Amino acid sequence: MKSRHTMKSRRAVTAVAIATGLLLTVAGCGGGDGGKSDKNASSSAPSRTESAGDEETQSEAPAAEPALAEVKNGDITLTVTSAVRDEGGYVTVNGTVTNSGGDFWVAADWRGDERELSKNGSSLAGAALVDSKAKKKYLVLRDTDGRCLCTKFEGGGVDAGQTTDWFAQFPAPPTDSTEVNFQVGTMPPASIEISEGE
């Protein structure tokens, strides 16, 4: 009698275990949540709000300003990125020079022909702004020791495949002269527009 009762109990427990297992299996595979997803479930695909946020972040990133001018001579590319008239009566011109060749580029002819400028080494000391409207040429400003107010290239030039920033400061042309040519060494003239500083 006792063994009969024990067998019935075991069968009942086994039936309950099987039913529970089937119920859990159906719940796990079913996906019958009415289109609602578990808030704690993670997904590898970004949601629309996340994507929209990413797009907003990307659109807020400042775009690179276009160059005022770009000229080439062989493997050397000269880019002018800004030319700003200061309140003190100066124009500061900024840009980059890129050496796309396979050899080190020496900026010797950019320093100018004047004997005094030789102390500047490889630099933009020989650069000039040409105002064709006023028919005037403005040379790079110098300090009292004859050093140019311009970039002096480290090592005398630019390594192969490298880009270097540069600047040069000039006396400002009259305020009605806003378009000038930037000239240096054997590079072609670069036509640039002078903007007013803040």
mmCIF file of C-alpha atoms in Angstrom:
data_model
loop_
_atom_site.group_PDB
_atom_site.id
_atom_site.type_symbol
_atom_site.label_atom_id
_atom_site.label_comp_id
_atom_site.label_asym_id
_atom_site.label_seq_id
_atom_site.Cartn_x
_atom_site.Cartn_y
_atom_site.Cartn_z
ATOM 1 C CA MET A 1 0.000 0.000 0.000
ATOM 2 C CA LYS A 2 2.788 2.234 0.911
ATOM 3 C CA SER A 3 4.626 1.532 -2.358
ATOM 4 C CA ARG A 4 1.479 2.327 -4.345
ATOM 5 C CA HIS A 5 1.186 5.686 -2.666
ATOM 6 C CA THR A 6 4.877 6.403 -3.283
ATOM 7 C CA MET A 7 4.568 5.568 -7.009
ATOM 8 C CA LYS A 8 1.544 7.842 -7.363
ATOM 9 C CA SER A 9 3.497 10.666 -5.703
ATOM 10 C CA ARG A 10 6.448 10.120 -8.001
ATOM 11 C CA ARG A 11 4.212 10.126 -11.084
ATOM 12 C CA ALA A 12 2.567 13.336 -9.942
ATOM 13 C CA VAL A 13 5.904 15.019 -9.310
ATOM 14 C CA THR A 14 7.206 13.824 -12.709
ATOM 15 C CA ALA A 15 4.063 15.077 -14.461
ATOM 16 C CA VAL A 16 4.351 18.462 -12.751
ATOM 17 C CA ALA A 17 8.068 18.691 -13.715
ATOM 18 C CA ILE A 18 7.326 17.826 -17.365
ATOM 19 C CA ALA A 19 4.449 20.286 -17.513
ATOM 20 C CA THR A 20 6.595 23.027 -15.999
ATOM 21 C CA GLY A 21 9.408 22.268 -18.463
ATOM 22 C CA LEU A 22 7.011 22.400 -21.421
ATOM 23 C CA LEU A 23 5.504 25.638 -20.168
ATOM 24 C CA LEU A 24 8.947 27.276 -19.860
ATOM 25 C CA THR A 25 9.967 26.018 -23.299
ATOM 26 C CA VAL A 26 6.837 27.405 -24.933
ATOM 27 C CA ALA A 27 7.270 30.754 -23.172
ATOM 28 C CA GLY A 28 10.923 30.986 -24.245
ATOM 29 C CA CYS A 29 10.265 30.176 -27.900
ATOM 30 C CA GLY A 30 6.894 31.780 -28.273
ATOM 31 C CA GLY A 31 7.673 35.475 -28.631
ATOM 32 C CA GLY A 32 4.001 36.017 -28.000
ATOM 33 C CA ASP A 33 4.534 39.266 -26.128
ATOM 34 C CA GLY A 34 2.225 41.235 -28.388
ATOM 35 C CA GLY A 35 5.077 43.152 -30.013
ATOM 36 C CA LYS A 36 6.386 44.403 -26.653
ATOM 37 C CA SER A 37 10.042 43.774 -25.985
ATOM 38 C CA ASP A 38 11.669 43.305 -22.632
ATOM 39 C CA LYS A 39 13.009 46.633 -21.411
ATOM 40 C CA ASN A 40 16.128 44.921 -20.097
ATOM 41 C CA ALA A 41 16.835 43.051 -23.330
ATOM 42 C CA SER A 42 19.819 44.334 -25.261
ATOM 43 C CA SER A 43 19.992 44.641 -29.014
ATOM 44 C CA SER A 44 23.004 45.030 -31.266
ATOM 45 C CA ALA A 45 21.078 47.226 -33.709
ATOM 46 C CA PRO A 46 20.766 50.861 -32.622
ATOM 47 C CA SER A 47 17.282 52.200 -32.084
ATOM 48 C CA ARG A 48 15.909 55.034 -34.203
ATOM 49 C CA THR A 49 16.438 57.521 -31.419
ATOM 50 C CA GLU A 50 20.057 56.438 -31.020
ATOM 51 C CA SER A 51 20.618 56.729 -34.771
ATOM 52 C CA ALA A 52 18.968 60.115 -34.856
ATOM 53 C CA GLY A 53 21.175 61.242 -32.001
ATOM 54 C CA ASP A 54 24.281 60.032 -33.848
ATOM 55 C CA GLU A 55 23.218 61.882 -36.985
ATOM 56 C CA GLU A 56 22.673 65.065 -34.975
ATOM 57 C CA THR A 57 26.131 64.727 -33.434
ATOM 58 C CA GLN A 58 27.693 64.227 -36.849
ATOM 59 C CA SER A 59 25.871 67.184 -38.358
ATOM 60 C CA GLU A 60 27.004 69.409 -35.482
ATOM 61 C CA ALA A 61 30.697 68.705 -36.203
ATOM 62 C CA PRO A 62 32.244 71.767 -37.860
ATOM 63 C CA ALA A 63 33.079 71.310 -41.512
ATOM 64 C CA ALA A 64 36.592 72.147 -42.646
ATOM 65 C CA GLU A 65 36.682 75.608 -44.171
ATOM 66 C CA PRO A 66 37.495 75.679 -47.880
ATOM 67 C CA ALA A 67 40.928 76.934 -48.879
ATOM 68 C CA LEU A 68 41.235 80.457 -50.262
ATOM 69 C CA ALA A 69 43.704 79.240 -52.894
ATOM 70 C CA GLU A 70 45.855 76.263 -53.834
ATOM 71 C CA VAL A 71 48.779 76.262 -56.271
ATOM 72 C CA LYS A 72 51.281 73.558 -57.282
ATOM 73 C CA ASN A 73 54.817 73.392 -58.561
ATOM 74 C CA GLY A 74 55.996 69.829 -59.131
ATOM 75 C CA ASP A 75 55.541 67.821 -55.940
ATOM 76 C CA ILE A 76 54.913 70.904 -53.784
ATOM 77 C CA THR A 77 51.385 72.162 -53.064
ATOM 78 C CA LEU A 78 50.897 75.536 -51.399
ATOM 79 C CA THR A 79 47.495 76.096 -49.802
ATOM 80 C CA VAL A 80 46.293 79.423 -48.379
ATOM 81 C CA THR A 81 43.643 78.894 -45.704
ATOM 82 C CA SER A 82 43.145 82.454 -44.417
ATOM 83 C CA ALA A 83 44.198 86.057 -44.961
ATOM 84 C CA VAL A 84 42.995 88.330 -42.172
ATOM 85 C CA ARG A 85 43.421 92.098 -41.819
ATOM 86 C CA ASP A 86 44.258 93.033 -38.206
ATOM 87 C CA GLU A 87 43.356 96.296 -36.457
ATOM 88 C CA GLY A 88 47.045 97.214 -36.245
ATOM 89 C CA GLY A 89 47.338 97.582 -40.034
ATOM 90 C CA TYR A 90 48.694 94.111 -40.786
ATOM 91 C CA VAL A 91 47.543 91.148 -42.846
ATOM 92 C CA THR A 92 48.322 87.683 -41.523
ATOM 93 C CA VAL A 93 48.248 84.920 -44.134
ATOM 94 C CA ASN A 94 48.071 81.271 -43.019
ATOM 95 C CA GLY A 95 48.233 78.028 -44.923
ATOM 96 C CA THR A 96 49.940 74.691 -45.470
ATOM 97 C CA VAL A 97 52.662 73.343 -47.727
ATOM 98 C CA THR A 98 52.560 69.680 -48.766
ATOM 99 C CA ASN A 99 55.447 67.673 -50.190
ATOM 100 C CA SER A 100 53.888 64.797 -52.148
ATOM 101 C CA GLY A 101 57.239 63.722 -53.608
ATOM 102 C CA GLY A 102 59.608 61.026 -52.431
ATOM 103 C CA ASP A 103 62.471 63.326 -51.370
ATOM 104 C CA PHE A 104 62.974 65.983 -48.716
ATOM 105 C CA TRP A 105 61.995 69.419 -50.100
ATOM 106 C CA VAL A 106 64.298 72.327 -49.262
ATOM 107 C CA ALA A 107 62.506 75.696 -49.026
ATOM 108 C CA ALA A 108 65.649 77.680 -49.901
ATOM 109 C CA ASP A 109 64.101 79.740 -52.729
ATOM 110 C CA TRP A 110 61.221 80.830 -50.472
ATOM 111 C CA ARG A 111 63.491 82.948 -48.272
ATOM 112 C CA GLY A 112 64.105 85.597 -50.941
ATOM 113 C CA ASP A 113 67.171 87.031 -52.665
ATOM 114 C CA GLU A 114 68.044 89.845 -50.291
ATOM 115 C CA ARG A 115 71.264 89.283 -48.344
ATOM 116 C CA GLU A 116 69.593 90.351 -45.100
ATOM 117 C CA LEU A 117 67.009 87.587 -45.496
ATOM 118 C CA SER A 118 69.615 84.821 -45.567
ATOM 119 C CA LYS A 119 69.715 84.882 -41.739
ATOM 120 C CA ASN A 120 66.130 83.559 -41.792
ATOM 121 C CA GLY A 121 67.222 80.245 -43.323
ATOM 122 C CA SER A 122 64.511 78.251 -45.091
ATOM 123 C CA SER A 123 61.421 80.328 -44.458
ATOM 124 C CA LEU A 124 58.708 82.415 -46.105
ATOM 125 C CA ALA A 125 60.841 85.555 -45.811
ATOM 126 C CA GLY A 126 60.697 86.026 -49.586
ATOM 127 C CA ALA A 127 56.882 85.974 -49.787
ATOM 128 C CA ALA A 128 54.923 88.994 -51.009
ATOM 129 C CA LEU A 129 51.383 90.253 -51.464
ATOM 130 C CA VAL A 130 50.778 91.947 -54.804
ATOM 131 C CA ASP A 131 47.933 94.446 -55.006
ATOM 132 C CA SER A 132 47.356 94.887 -58.736
ATOM 133 C CA LYS A 133 44.557 97.409 -58.109
ATOM 134 C CA ALA A 134 46.887 99.803 -56.252
ATOM 135 C CA LYS A 135 49.930 98.539 -58.208
ATOM 136 C CA LYS A 136 51.871 97.824 -55.011
ATOM 137 C CA LYS A 137 53.898 94.929 -53.676
ATOM 138 C CA TYR A 138 53.993 94.255 -49.917
ATOM 139 C CA LEU A 139 56.933 92.295 -48.483
ATOM 140 C CA VAL A 140 56.922 90.168 -45.317
ATOM 141 C CA LEU A 141 57.338 92.261 -42.181
ATOM 142 C CA ARG A 142 60.614 91.976 -40.241
ATOM 143 C CA ASP A 143 61.636 92.676 -36.684
ATOM 144 C CA THR A 144 64.460 95.074 -35.734
ATOM 145 C CA ASP A 145 67.030 92.282 -36.188
ATOM 146 C CA GLY A 146 65.871 91.591 -39.759
ATOM 147 C CA ARG A 147 64.097 88.331 -38.916
ATOM 148 C CA CYS A 148 60.873 87.812 -40.816
ATOM 149 C CA LEU A 149 57.484 87.646 -39.129
ATOM 150 C CA CYS A 150 56.876 84.335 -40.827
ATOM 151 C CA THR A 151 57.396 80.592 -40.540
ATOM 152 C CA LYS A 152 60.926 79.245 -40.452
ATOM 153 C CA PHE A 153 60.926 75.610 -41.582
ATOM 154 C CA GLU A 154 62.398 73.158 -39.073
ATOM 155 C CA GLY A 155 65.276 71.303 -40.690
ATOM 156 C CA GLY A 156 65.138 73.618 -43.712
ATOM 157 C CA GLY A 157 62.106 72.179 -45.486
ATOM 158 C CA VAL A 158 59.389 69.524 -45.538
ATOM 159 C CA ASP A 159 59.839 65.740 -45.395
ATOM 160 C CA ALA A 160 58.498 63.527 -48.185
ATOM 161 C CA GLY A 161 54.766 62.923 -47.851
ATOM 162 C CA GLN A 162 54.364 65.516 -45.084
ATOM 163 C CA THR A 163 52.297 68.693 -44.677
ATOM 164 C CA THR A 164 53.462 71.689 -42.633
ATOM 165 C CA ASP A 165 51.543 74.759 -41.451
ATOM 166 C CA TRP A 166 52.932 78.213 -42.225
ATOM 167 C CA PHE A 167 52.142 81.898 -41.686
ATOM 168 C CA ALA A 168 53.451 85.225 -42.951
ATOM 169 C CA GLN A 169 52.599 88.774 -41.865
ATOM 170 C CA PHE A 170 52.489 91.778 -44.216
ATOM 171 C CA PRO A 171 51.618 95.466 -44.108
ATOM 172 C CA ALA A 172 47.928 95.751 -44.941
ATOM 173 C CA PRO A 173 46.881 97.110 -48.336
ATOM 174 C CA PRO A 174 44.217 99.865 -48.338
ATOM 175 C CA THR A 175 40.838 98.677 -47.068
ATOM 176 C CA ASP A 176 39.294 98.877 -50.550
ATOM 177 C CA SER A 177 41.895 96.355 -51.811
ATOM 178 C CA THR A 178 40.441 93.038 -50.756
ATOM 179 C CA GLU A 179 41.821 90.802 -53.535
ATOM 180 C CA VAL A 180 45.581 90.288 -53.797
ATOM 181 C CA ASN A 181 48.050 87.717 -55.097
ATOM 182 C CA PHE A 182 50.210 85.782 -52.669
ATOM 183 C CA GLN A 183 53.614 84.991 -54.181
ATOM 184 C CA VAL A 184 56.575 83.020 -52.879
ATOM 185 C CA GLY A 185 59.576 81.458 -54.589
ATOM 186 C CA THR A 186 58.849 79.670 -57.863
ATOM 187 C CA MET A 187 55.233 78.917 -56.935
ATOM 188 C CA PRO A 188 52.528 80.328 -59.215
ATOM 189 C CA PRO A 189 50.689 83.376 -57.775
ATOM 190 C CA ALA A 190 47.752 82.454 -55.538
ATOM 191 C CA SER A 191 44.795 84.828 -55.796
ATOM 192 C CA ILE A 192 43.314 85.353 -52.316
ATOM 193 C CA GLU A 193 40.681 87.509 -50.650
ATOM 194 C CA ILE A 194 41.484 89.428 -47.479
ATOM 195 C CA SER A 195 38.888 89.251 -44.733
ATOM 196 C CA GLU A 196 38.440 91.665 -41.835
ATOM 197 C CA GLY A 197 39.514 90.485 -38.371
ATOM 198 C CA GLU A 198 37.154 90.702 -35.422
#
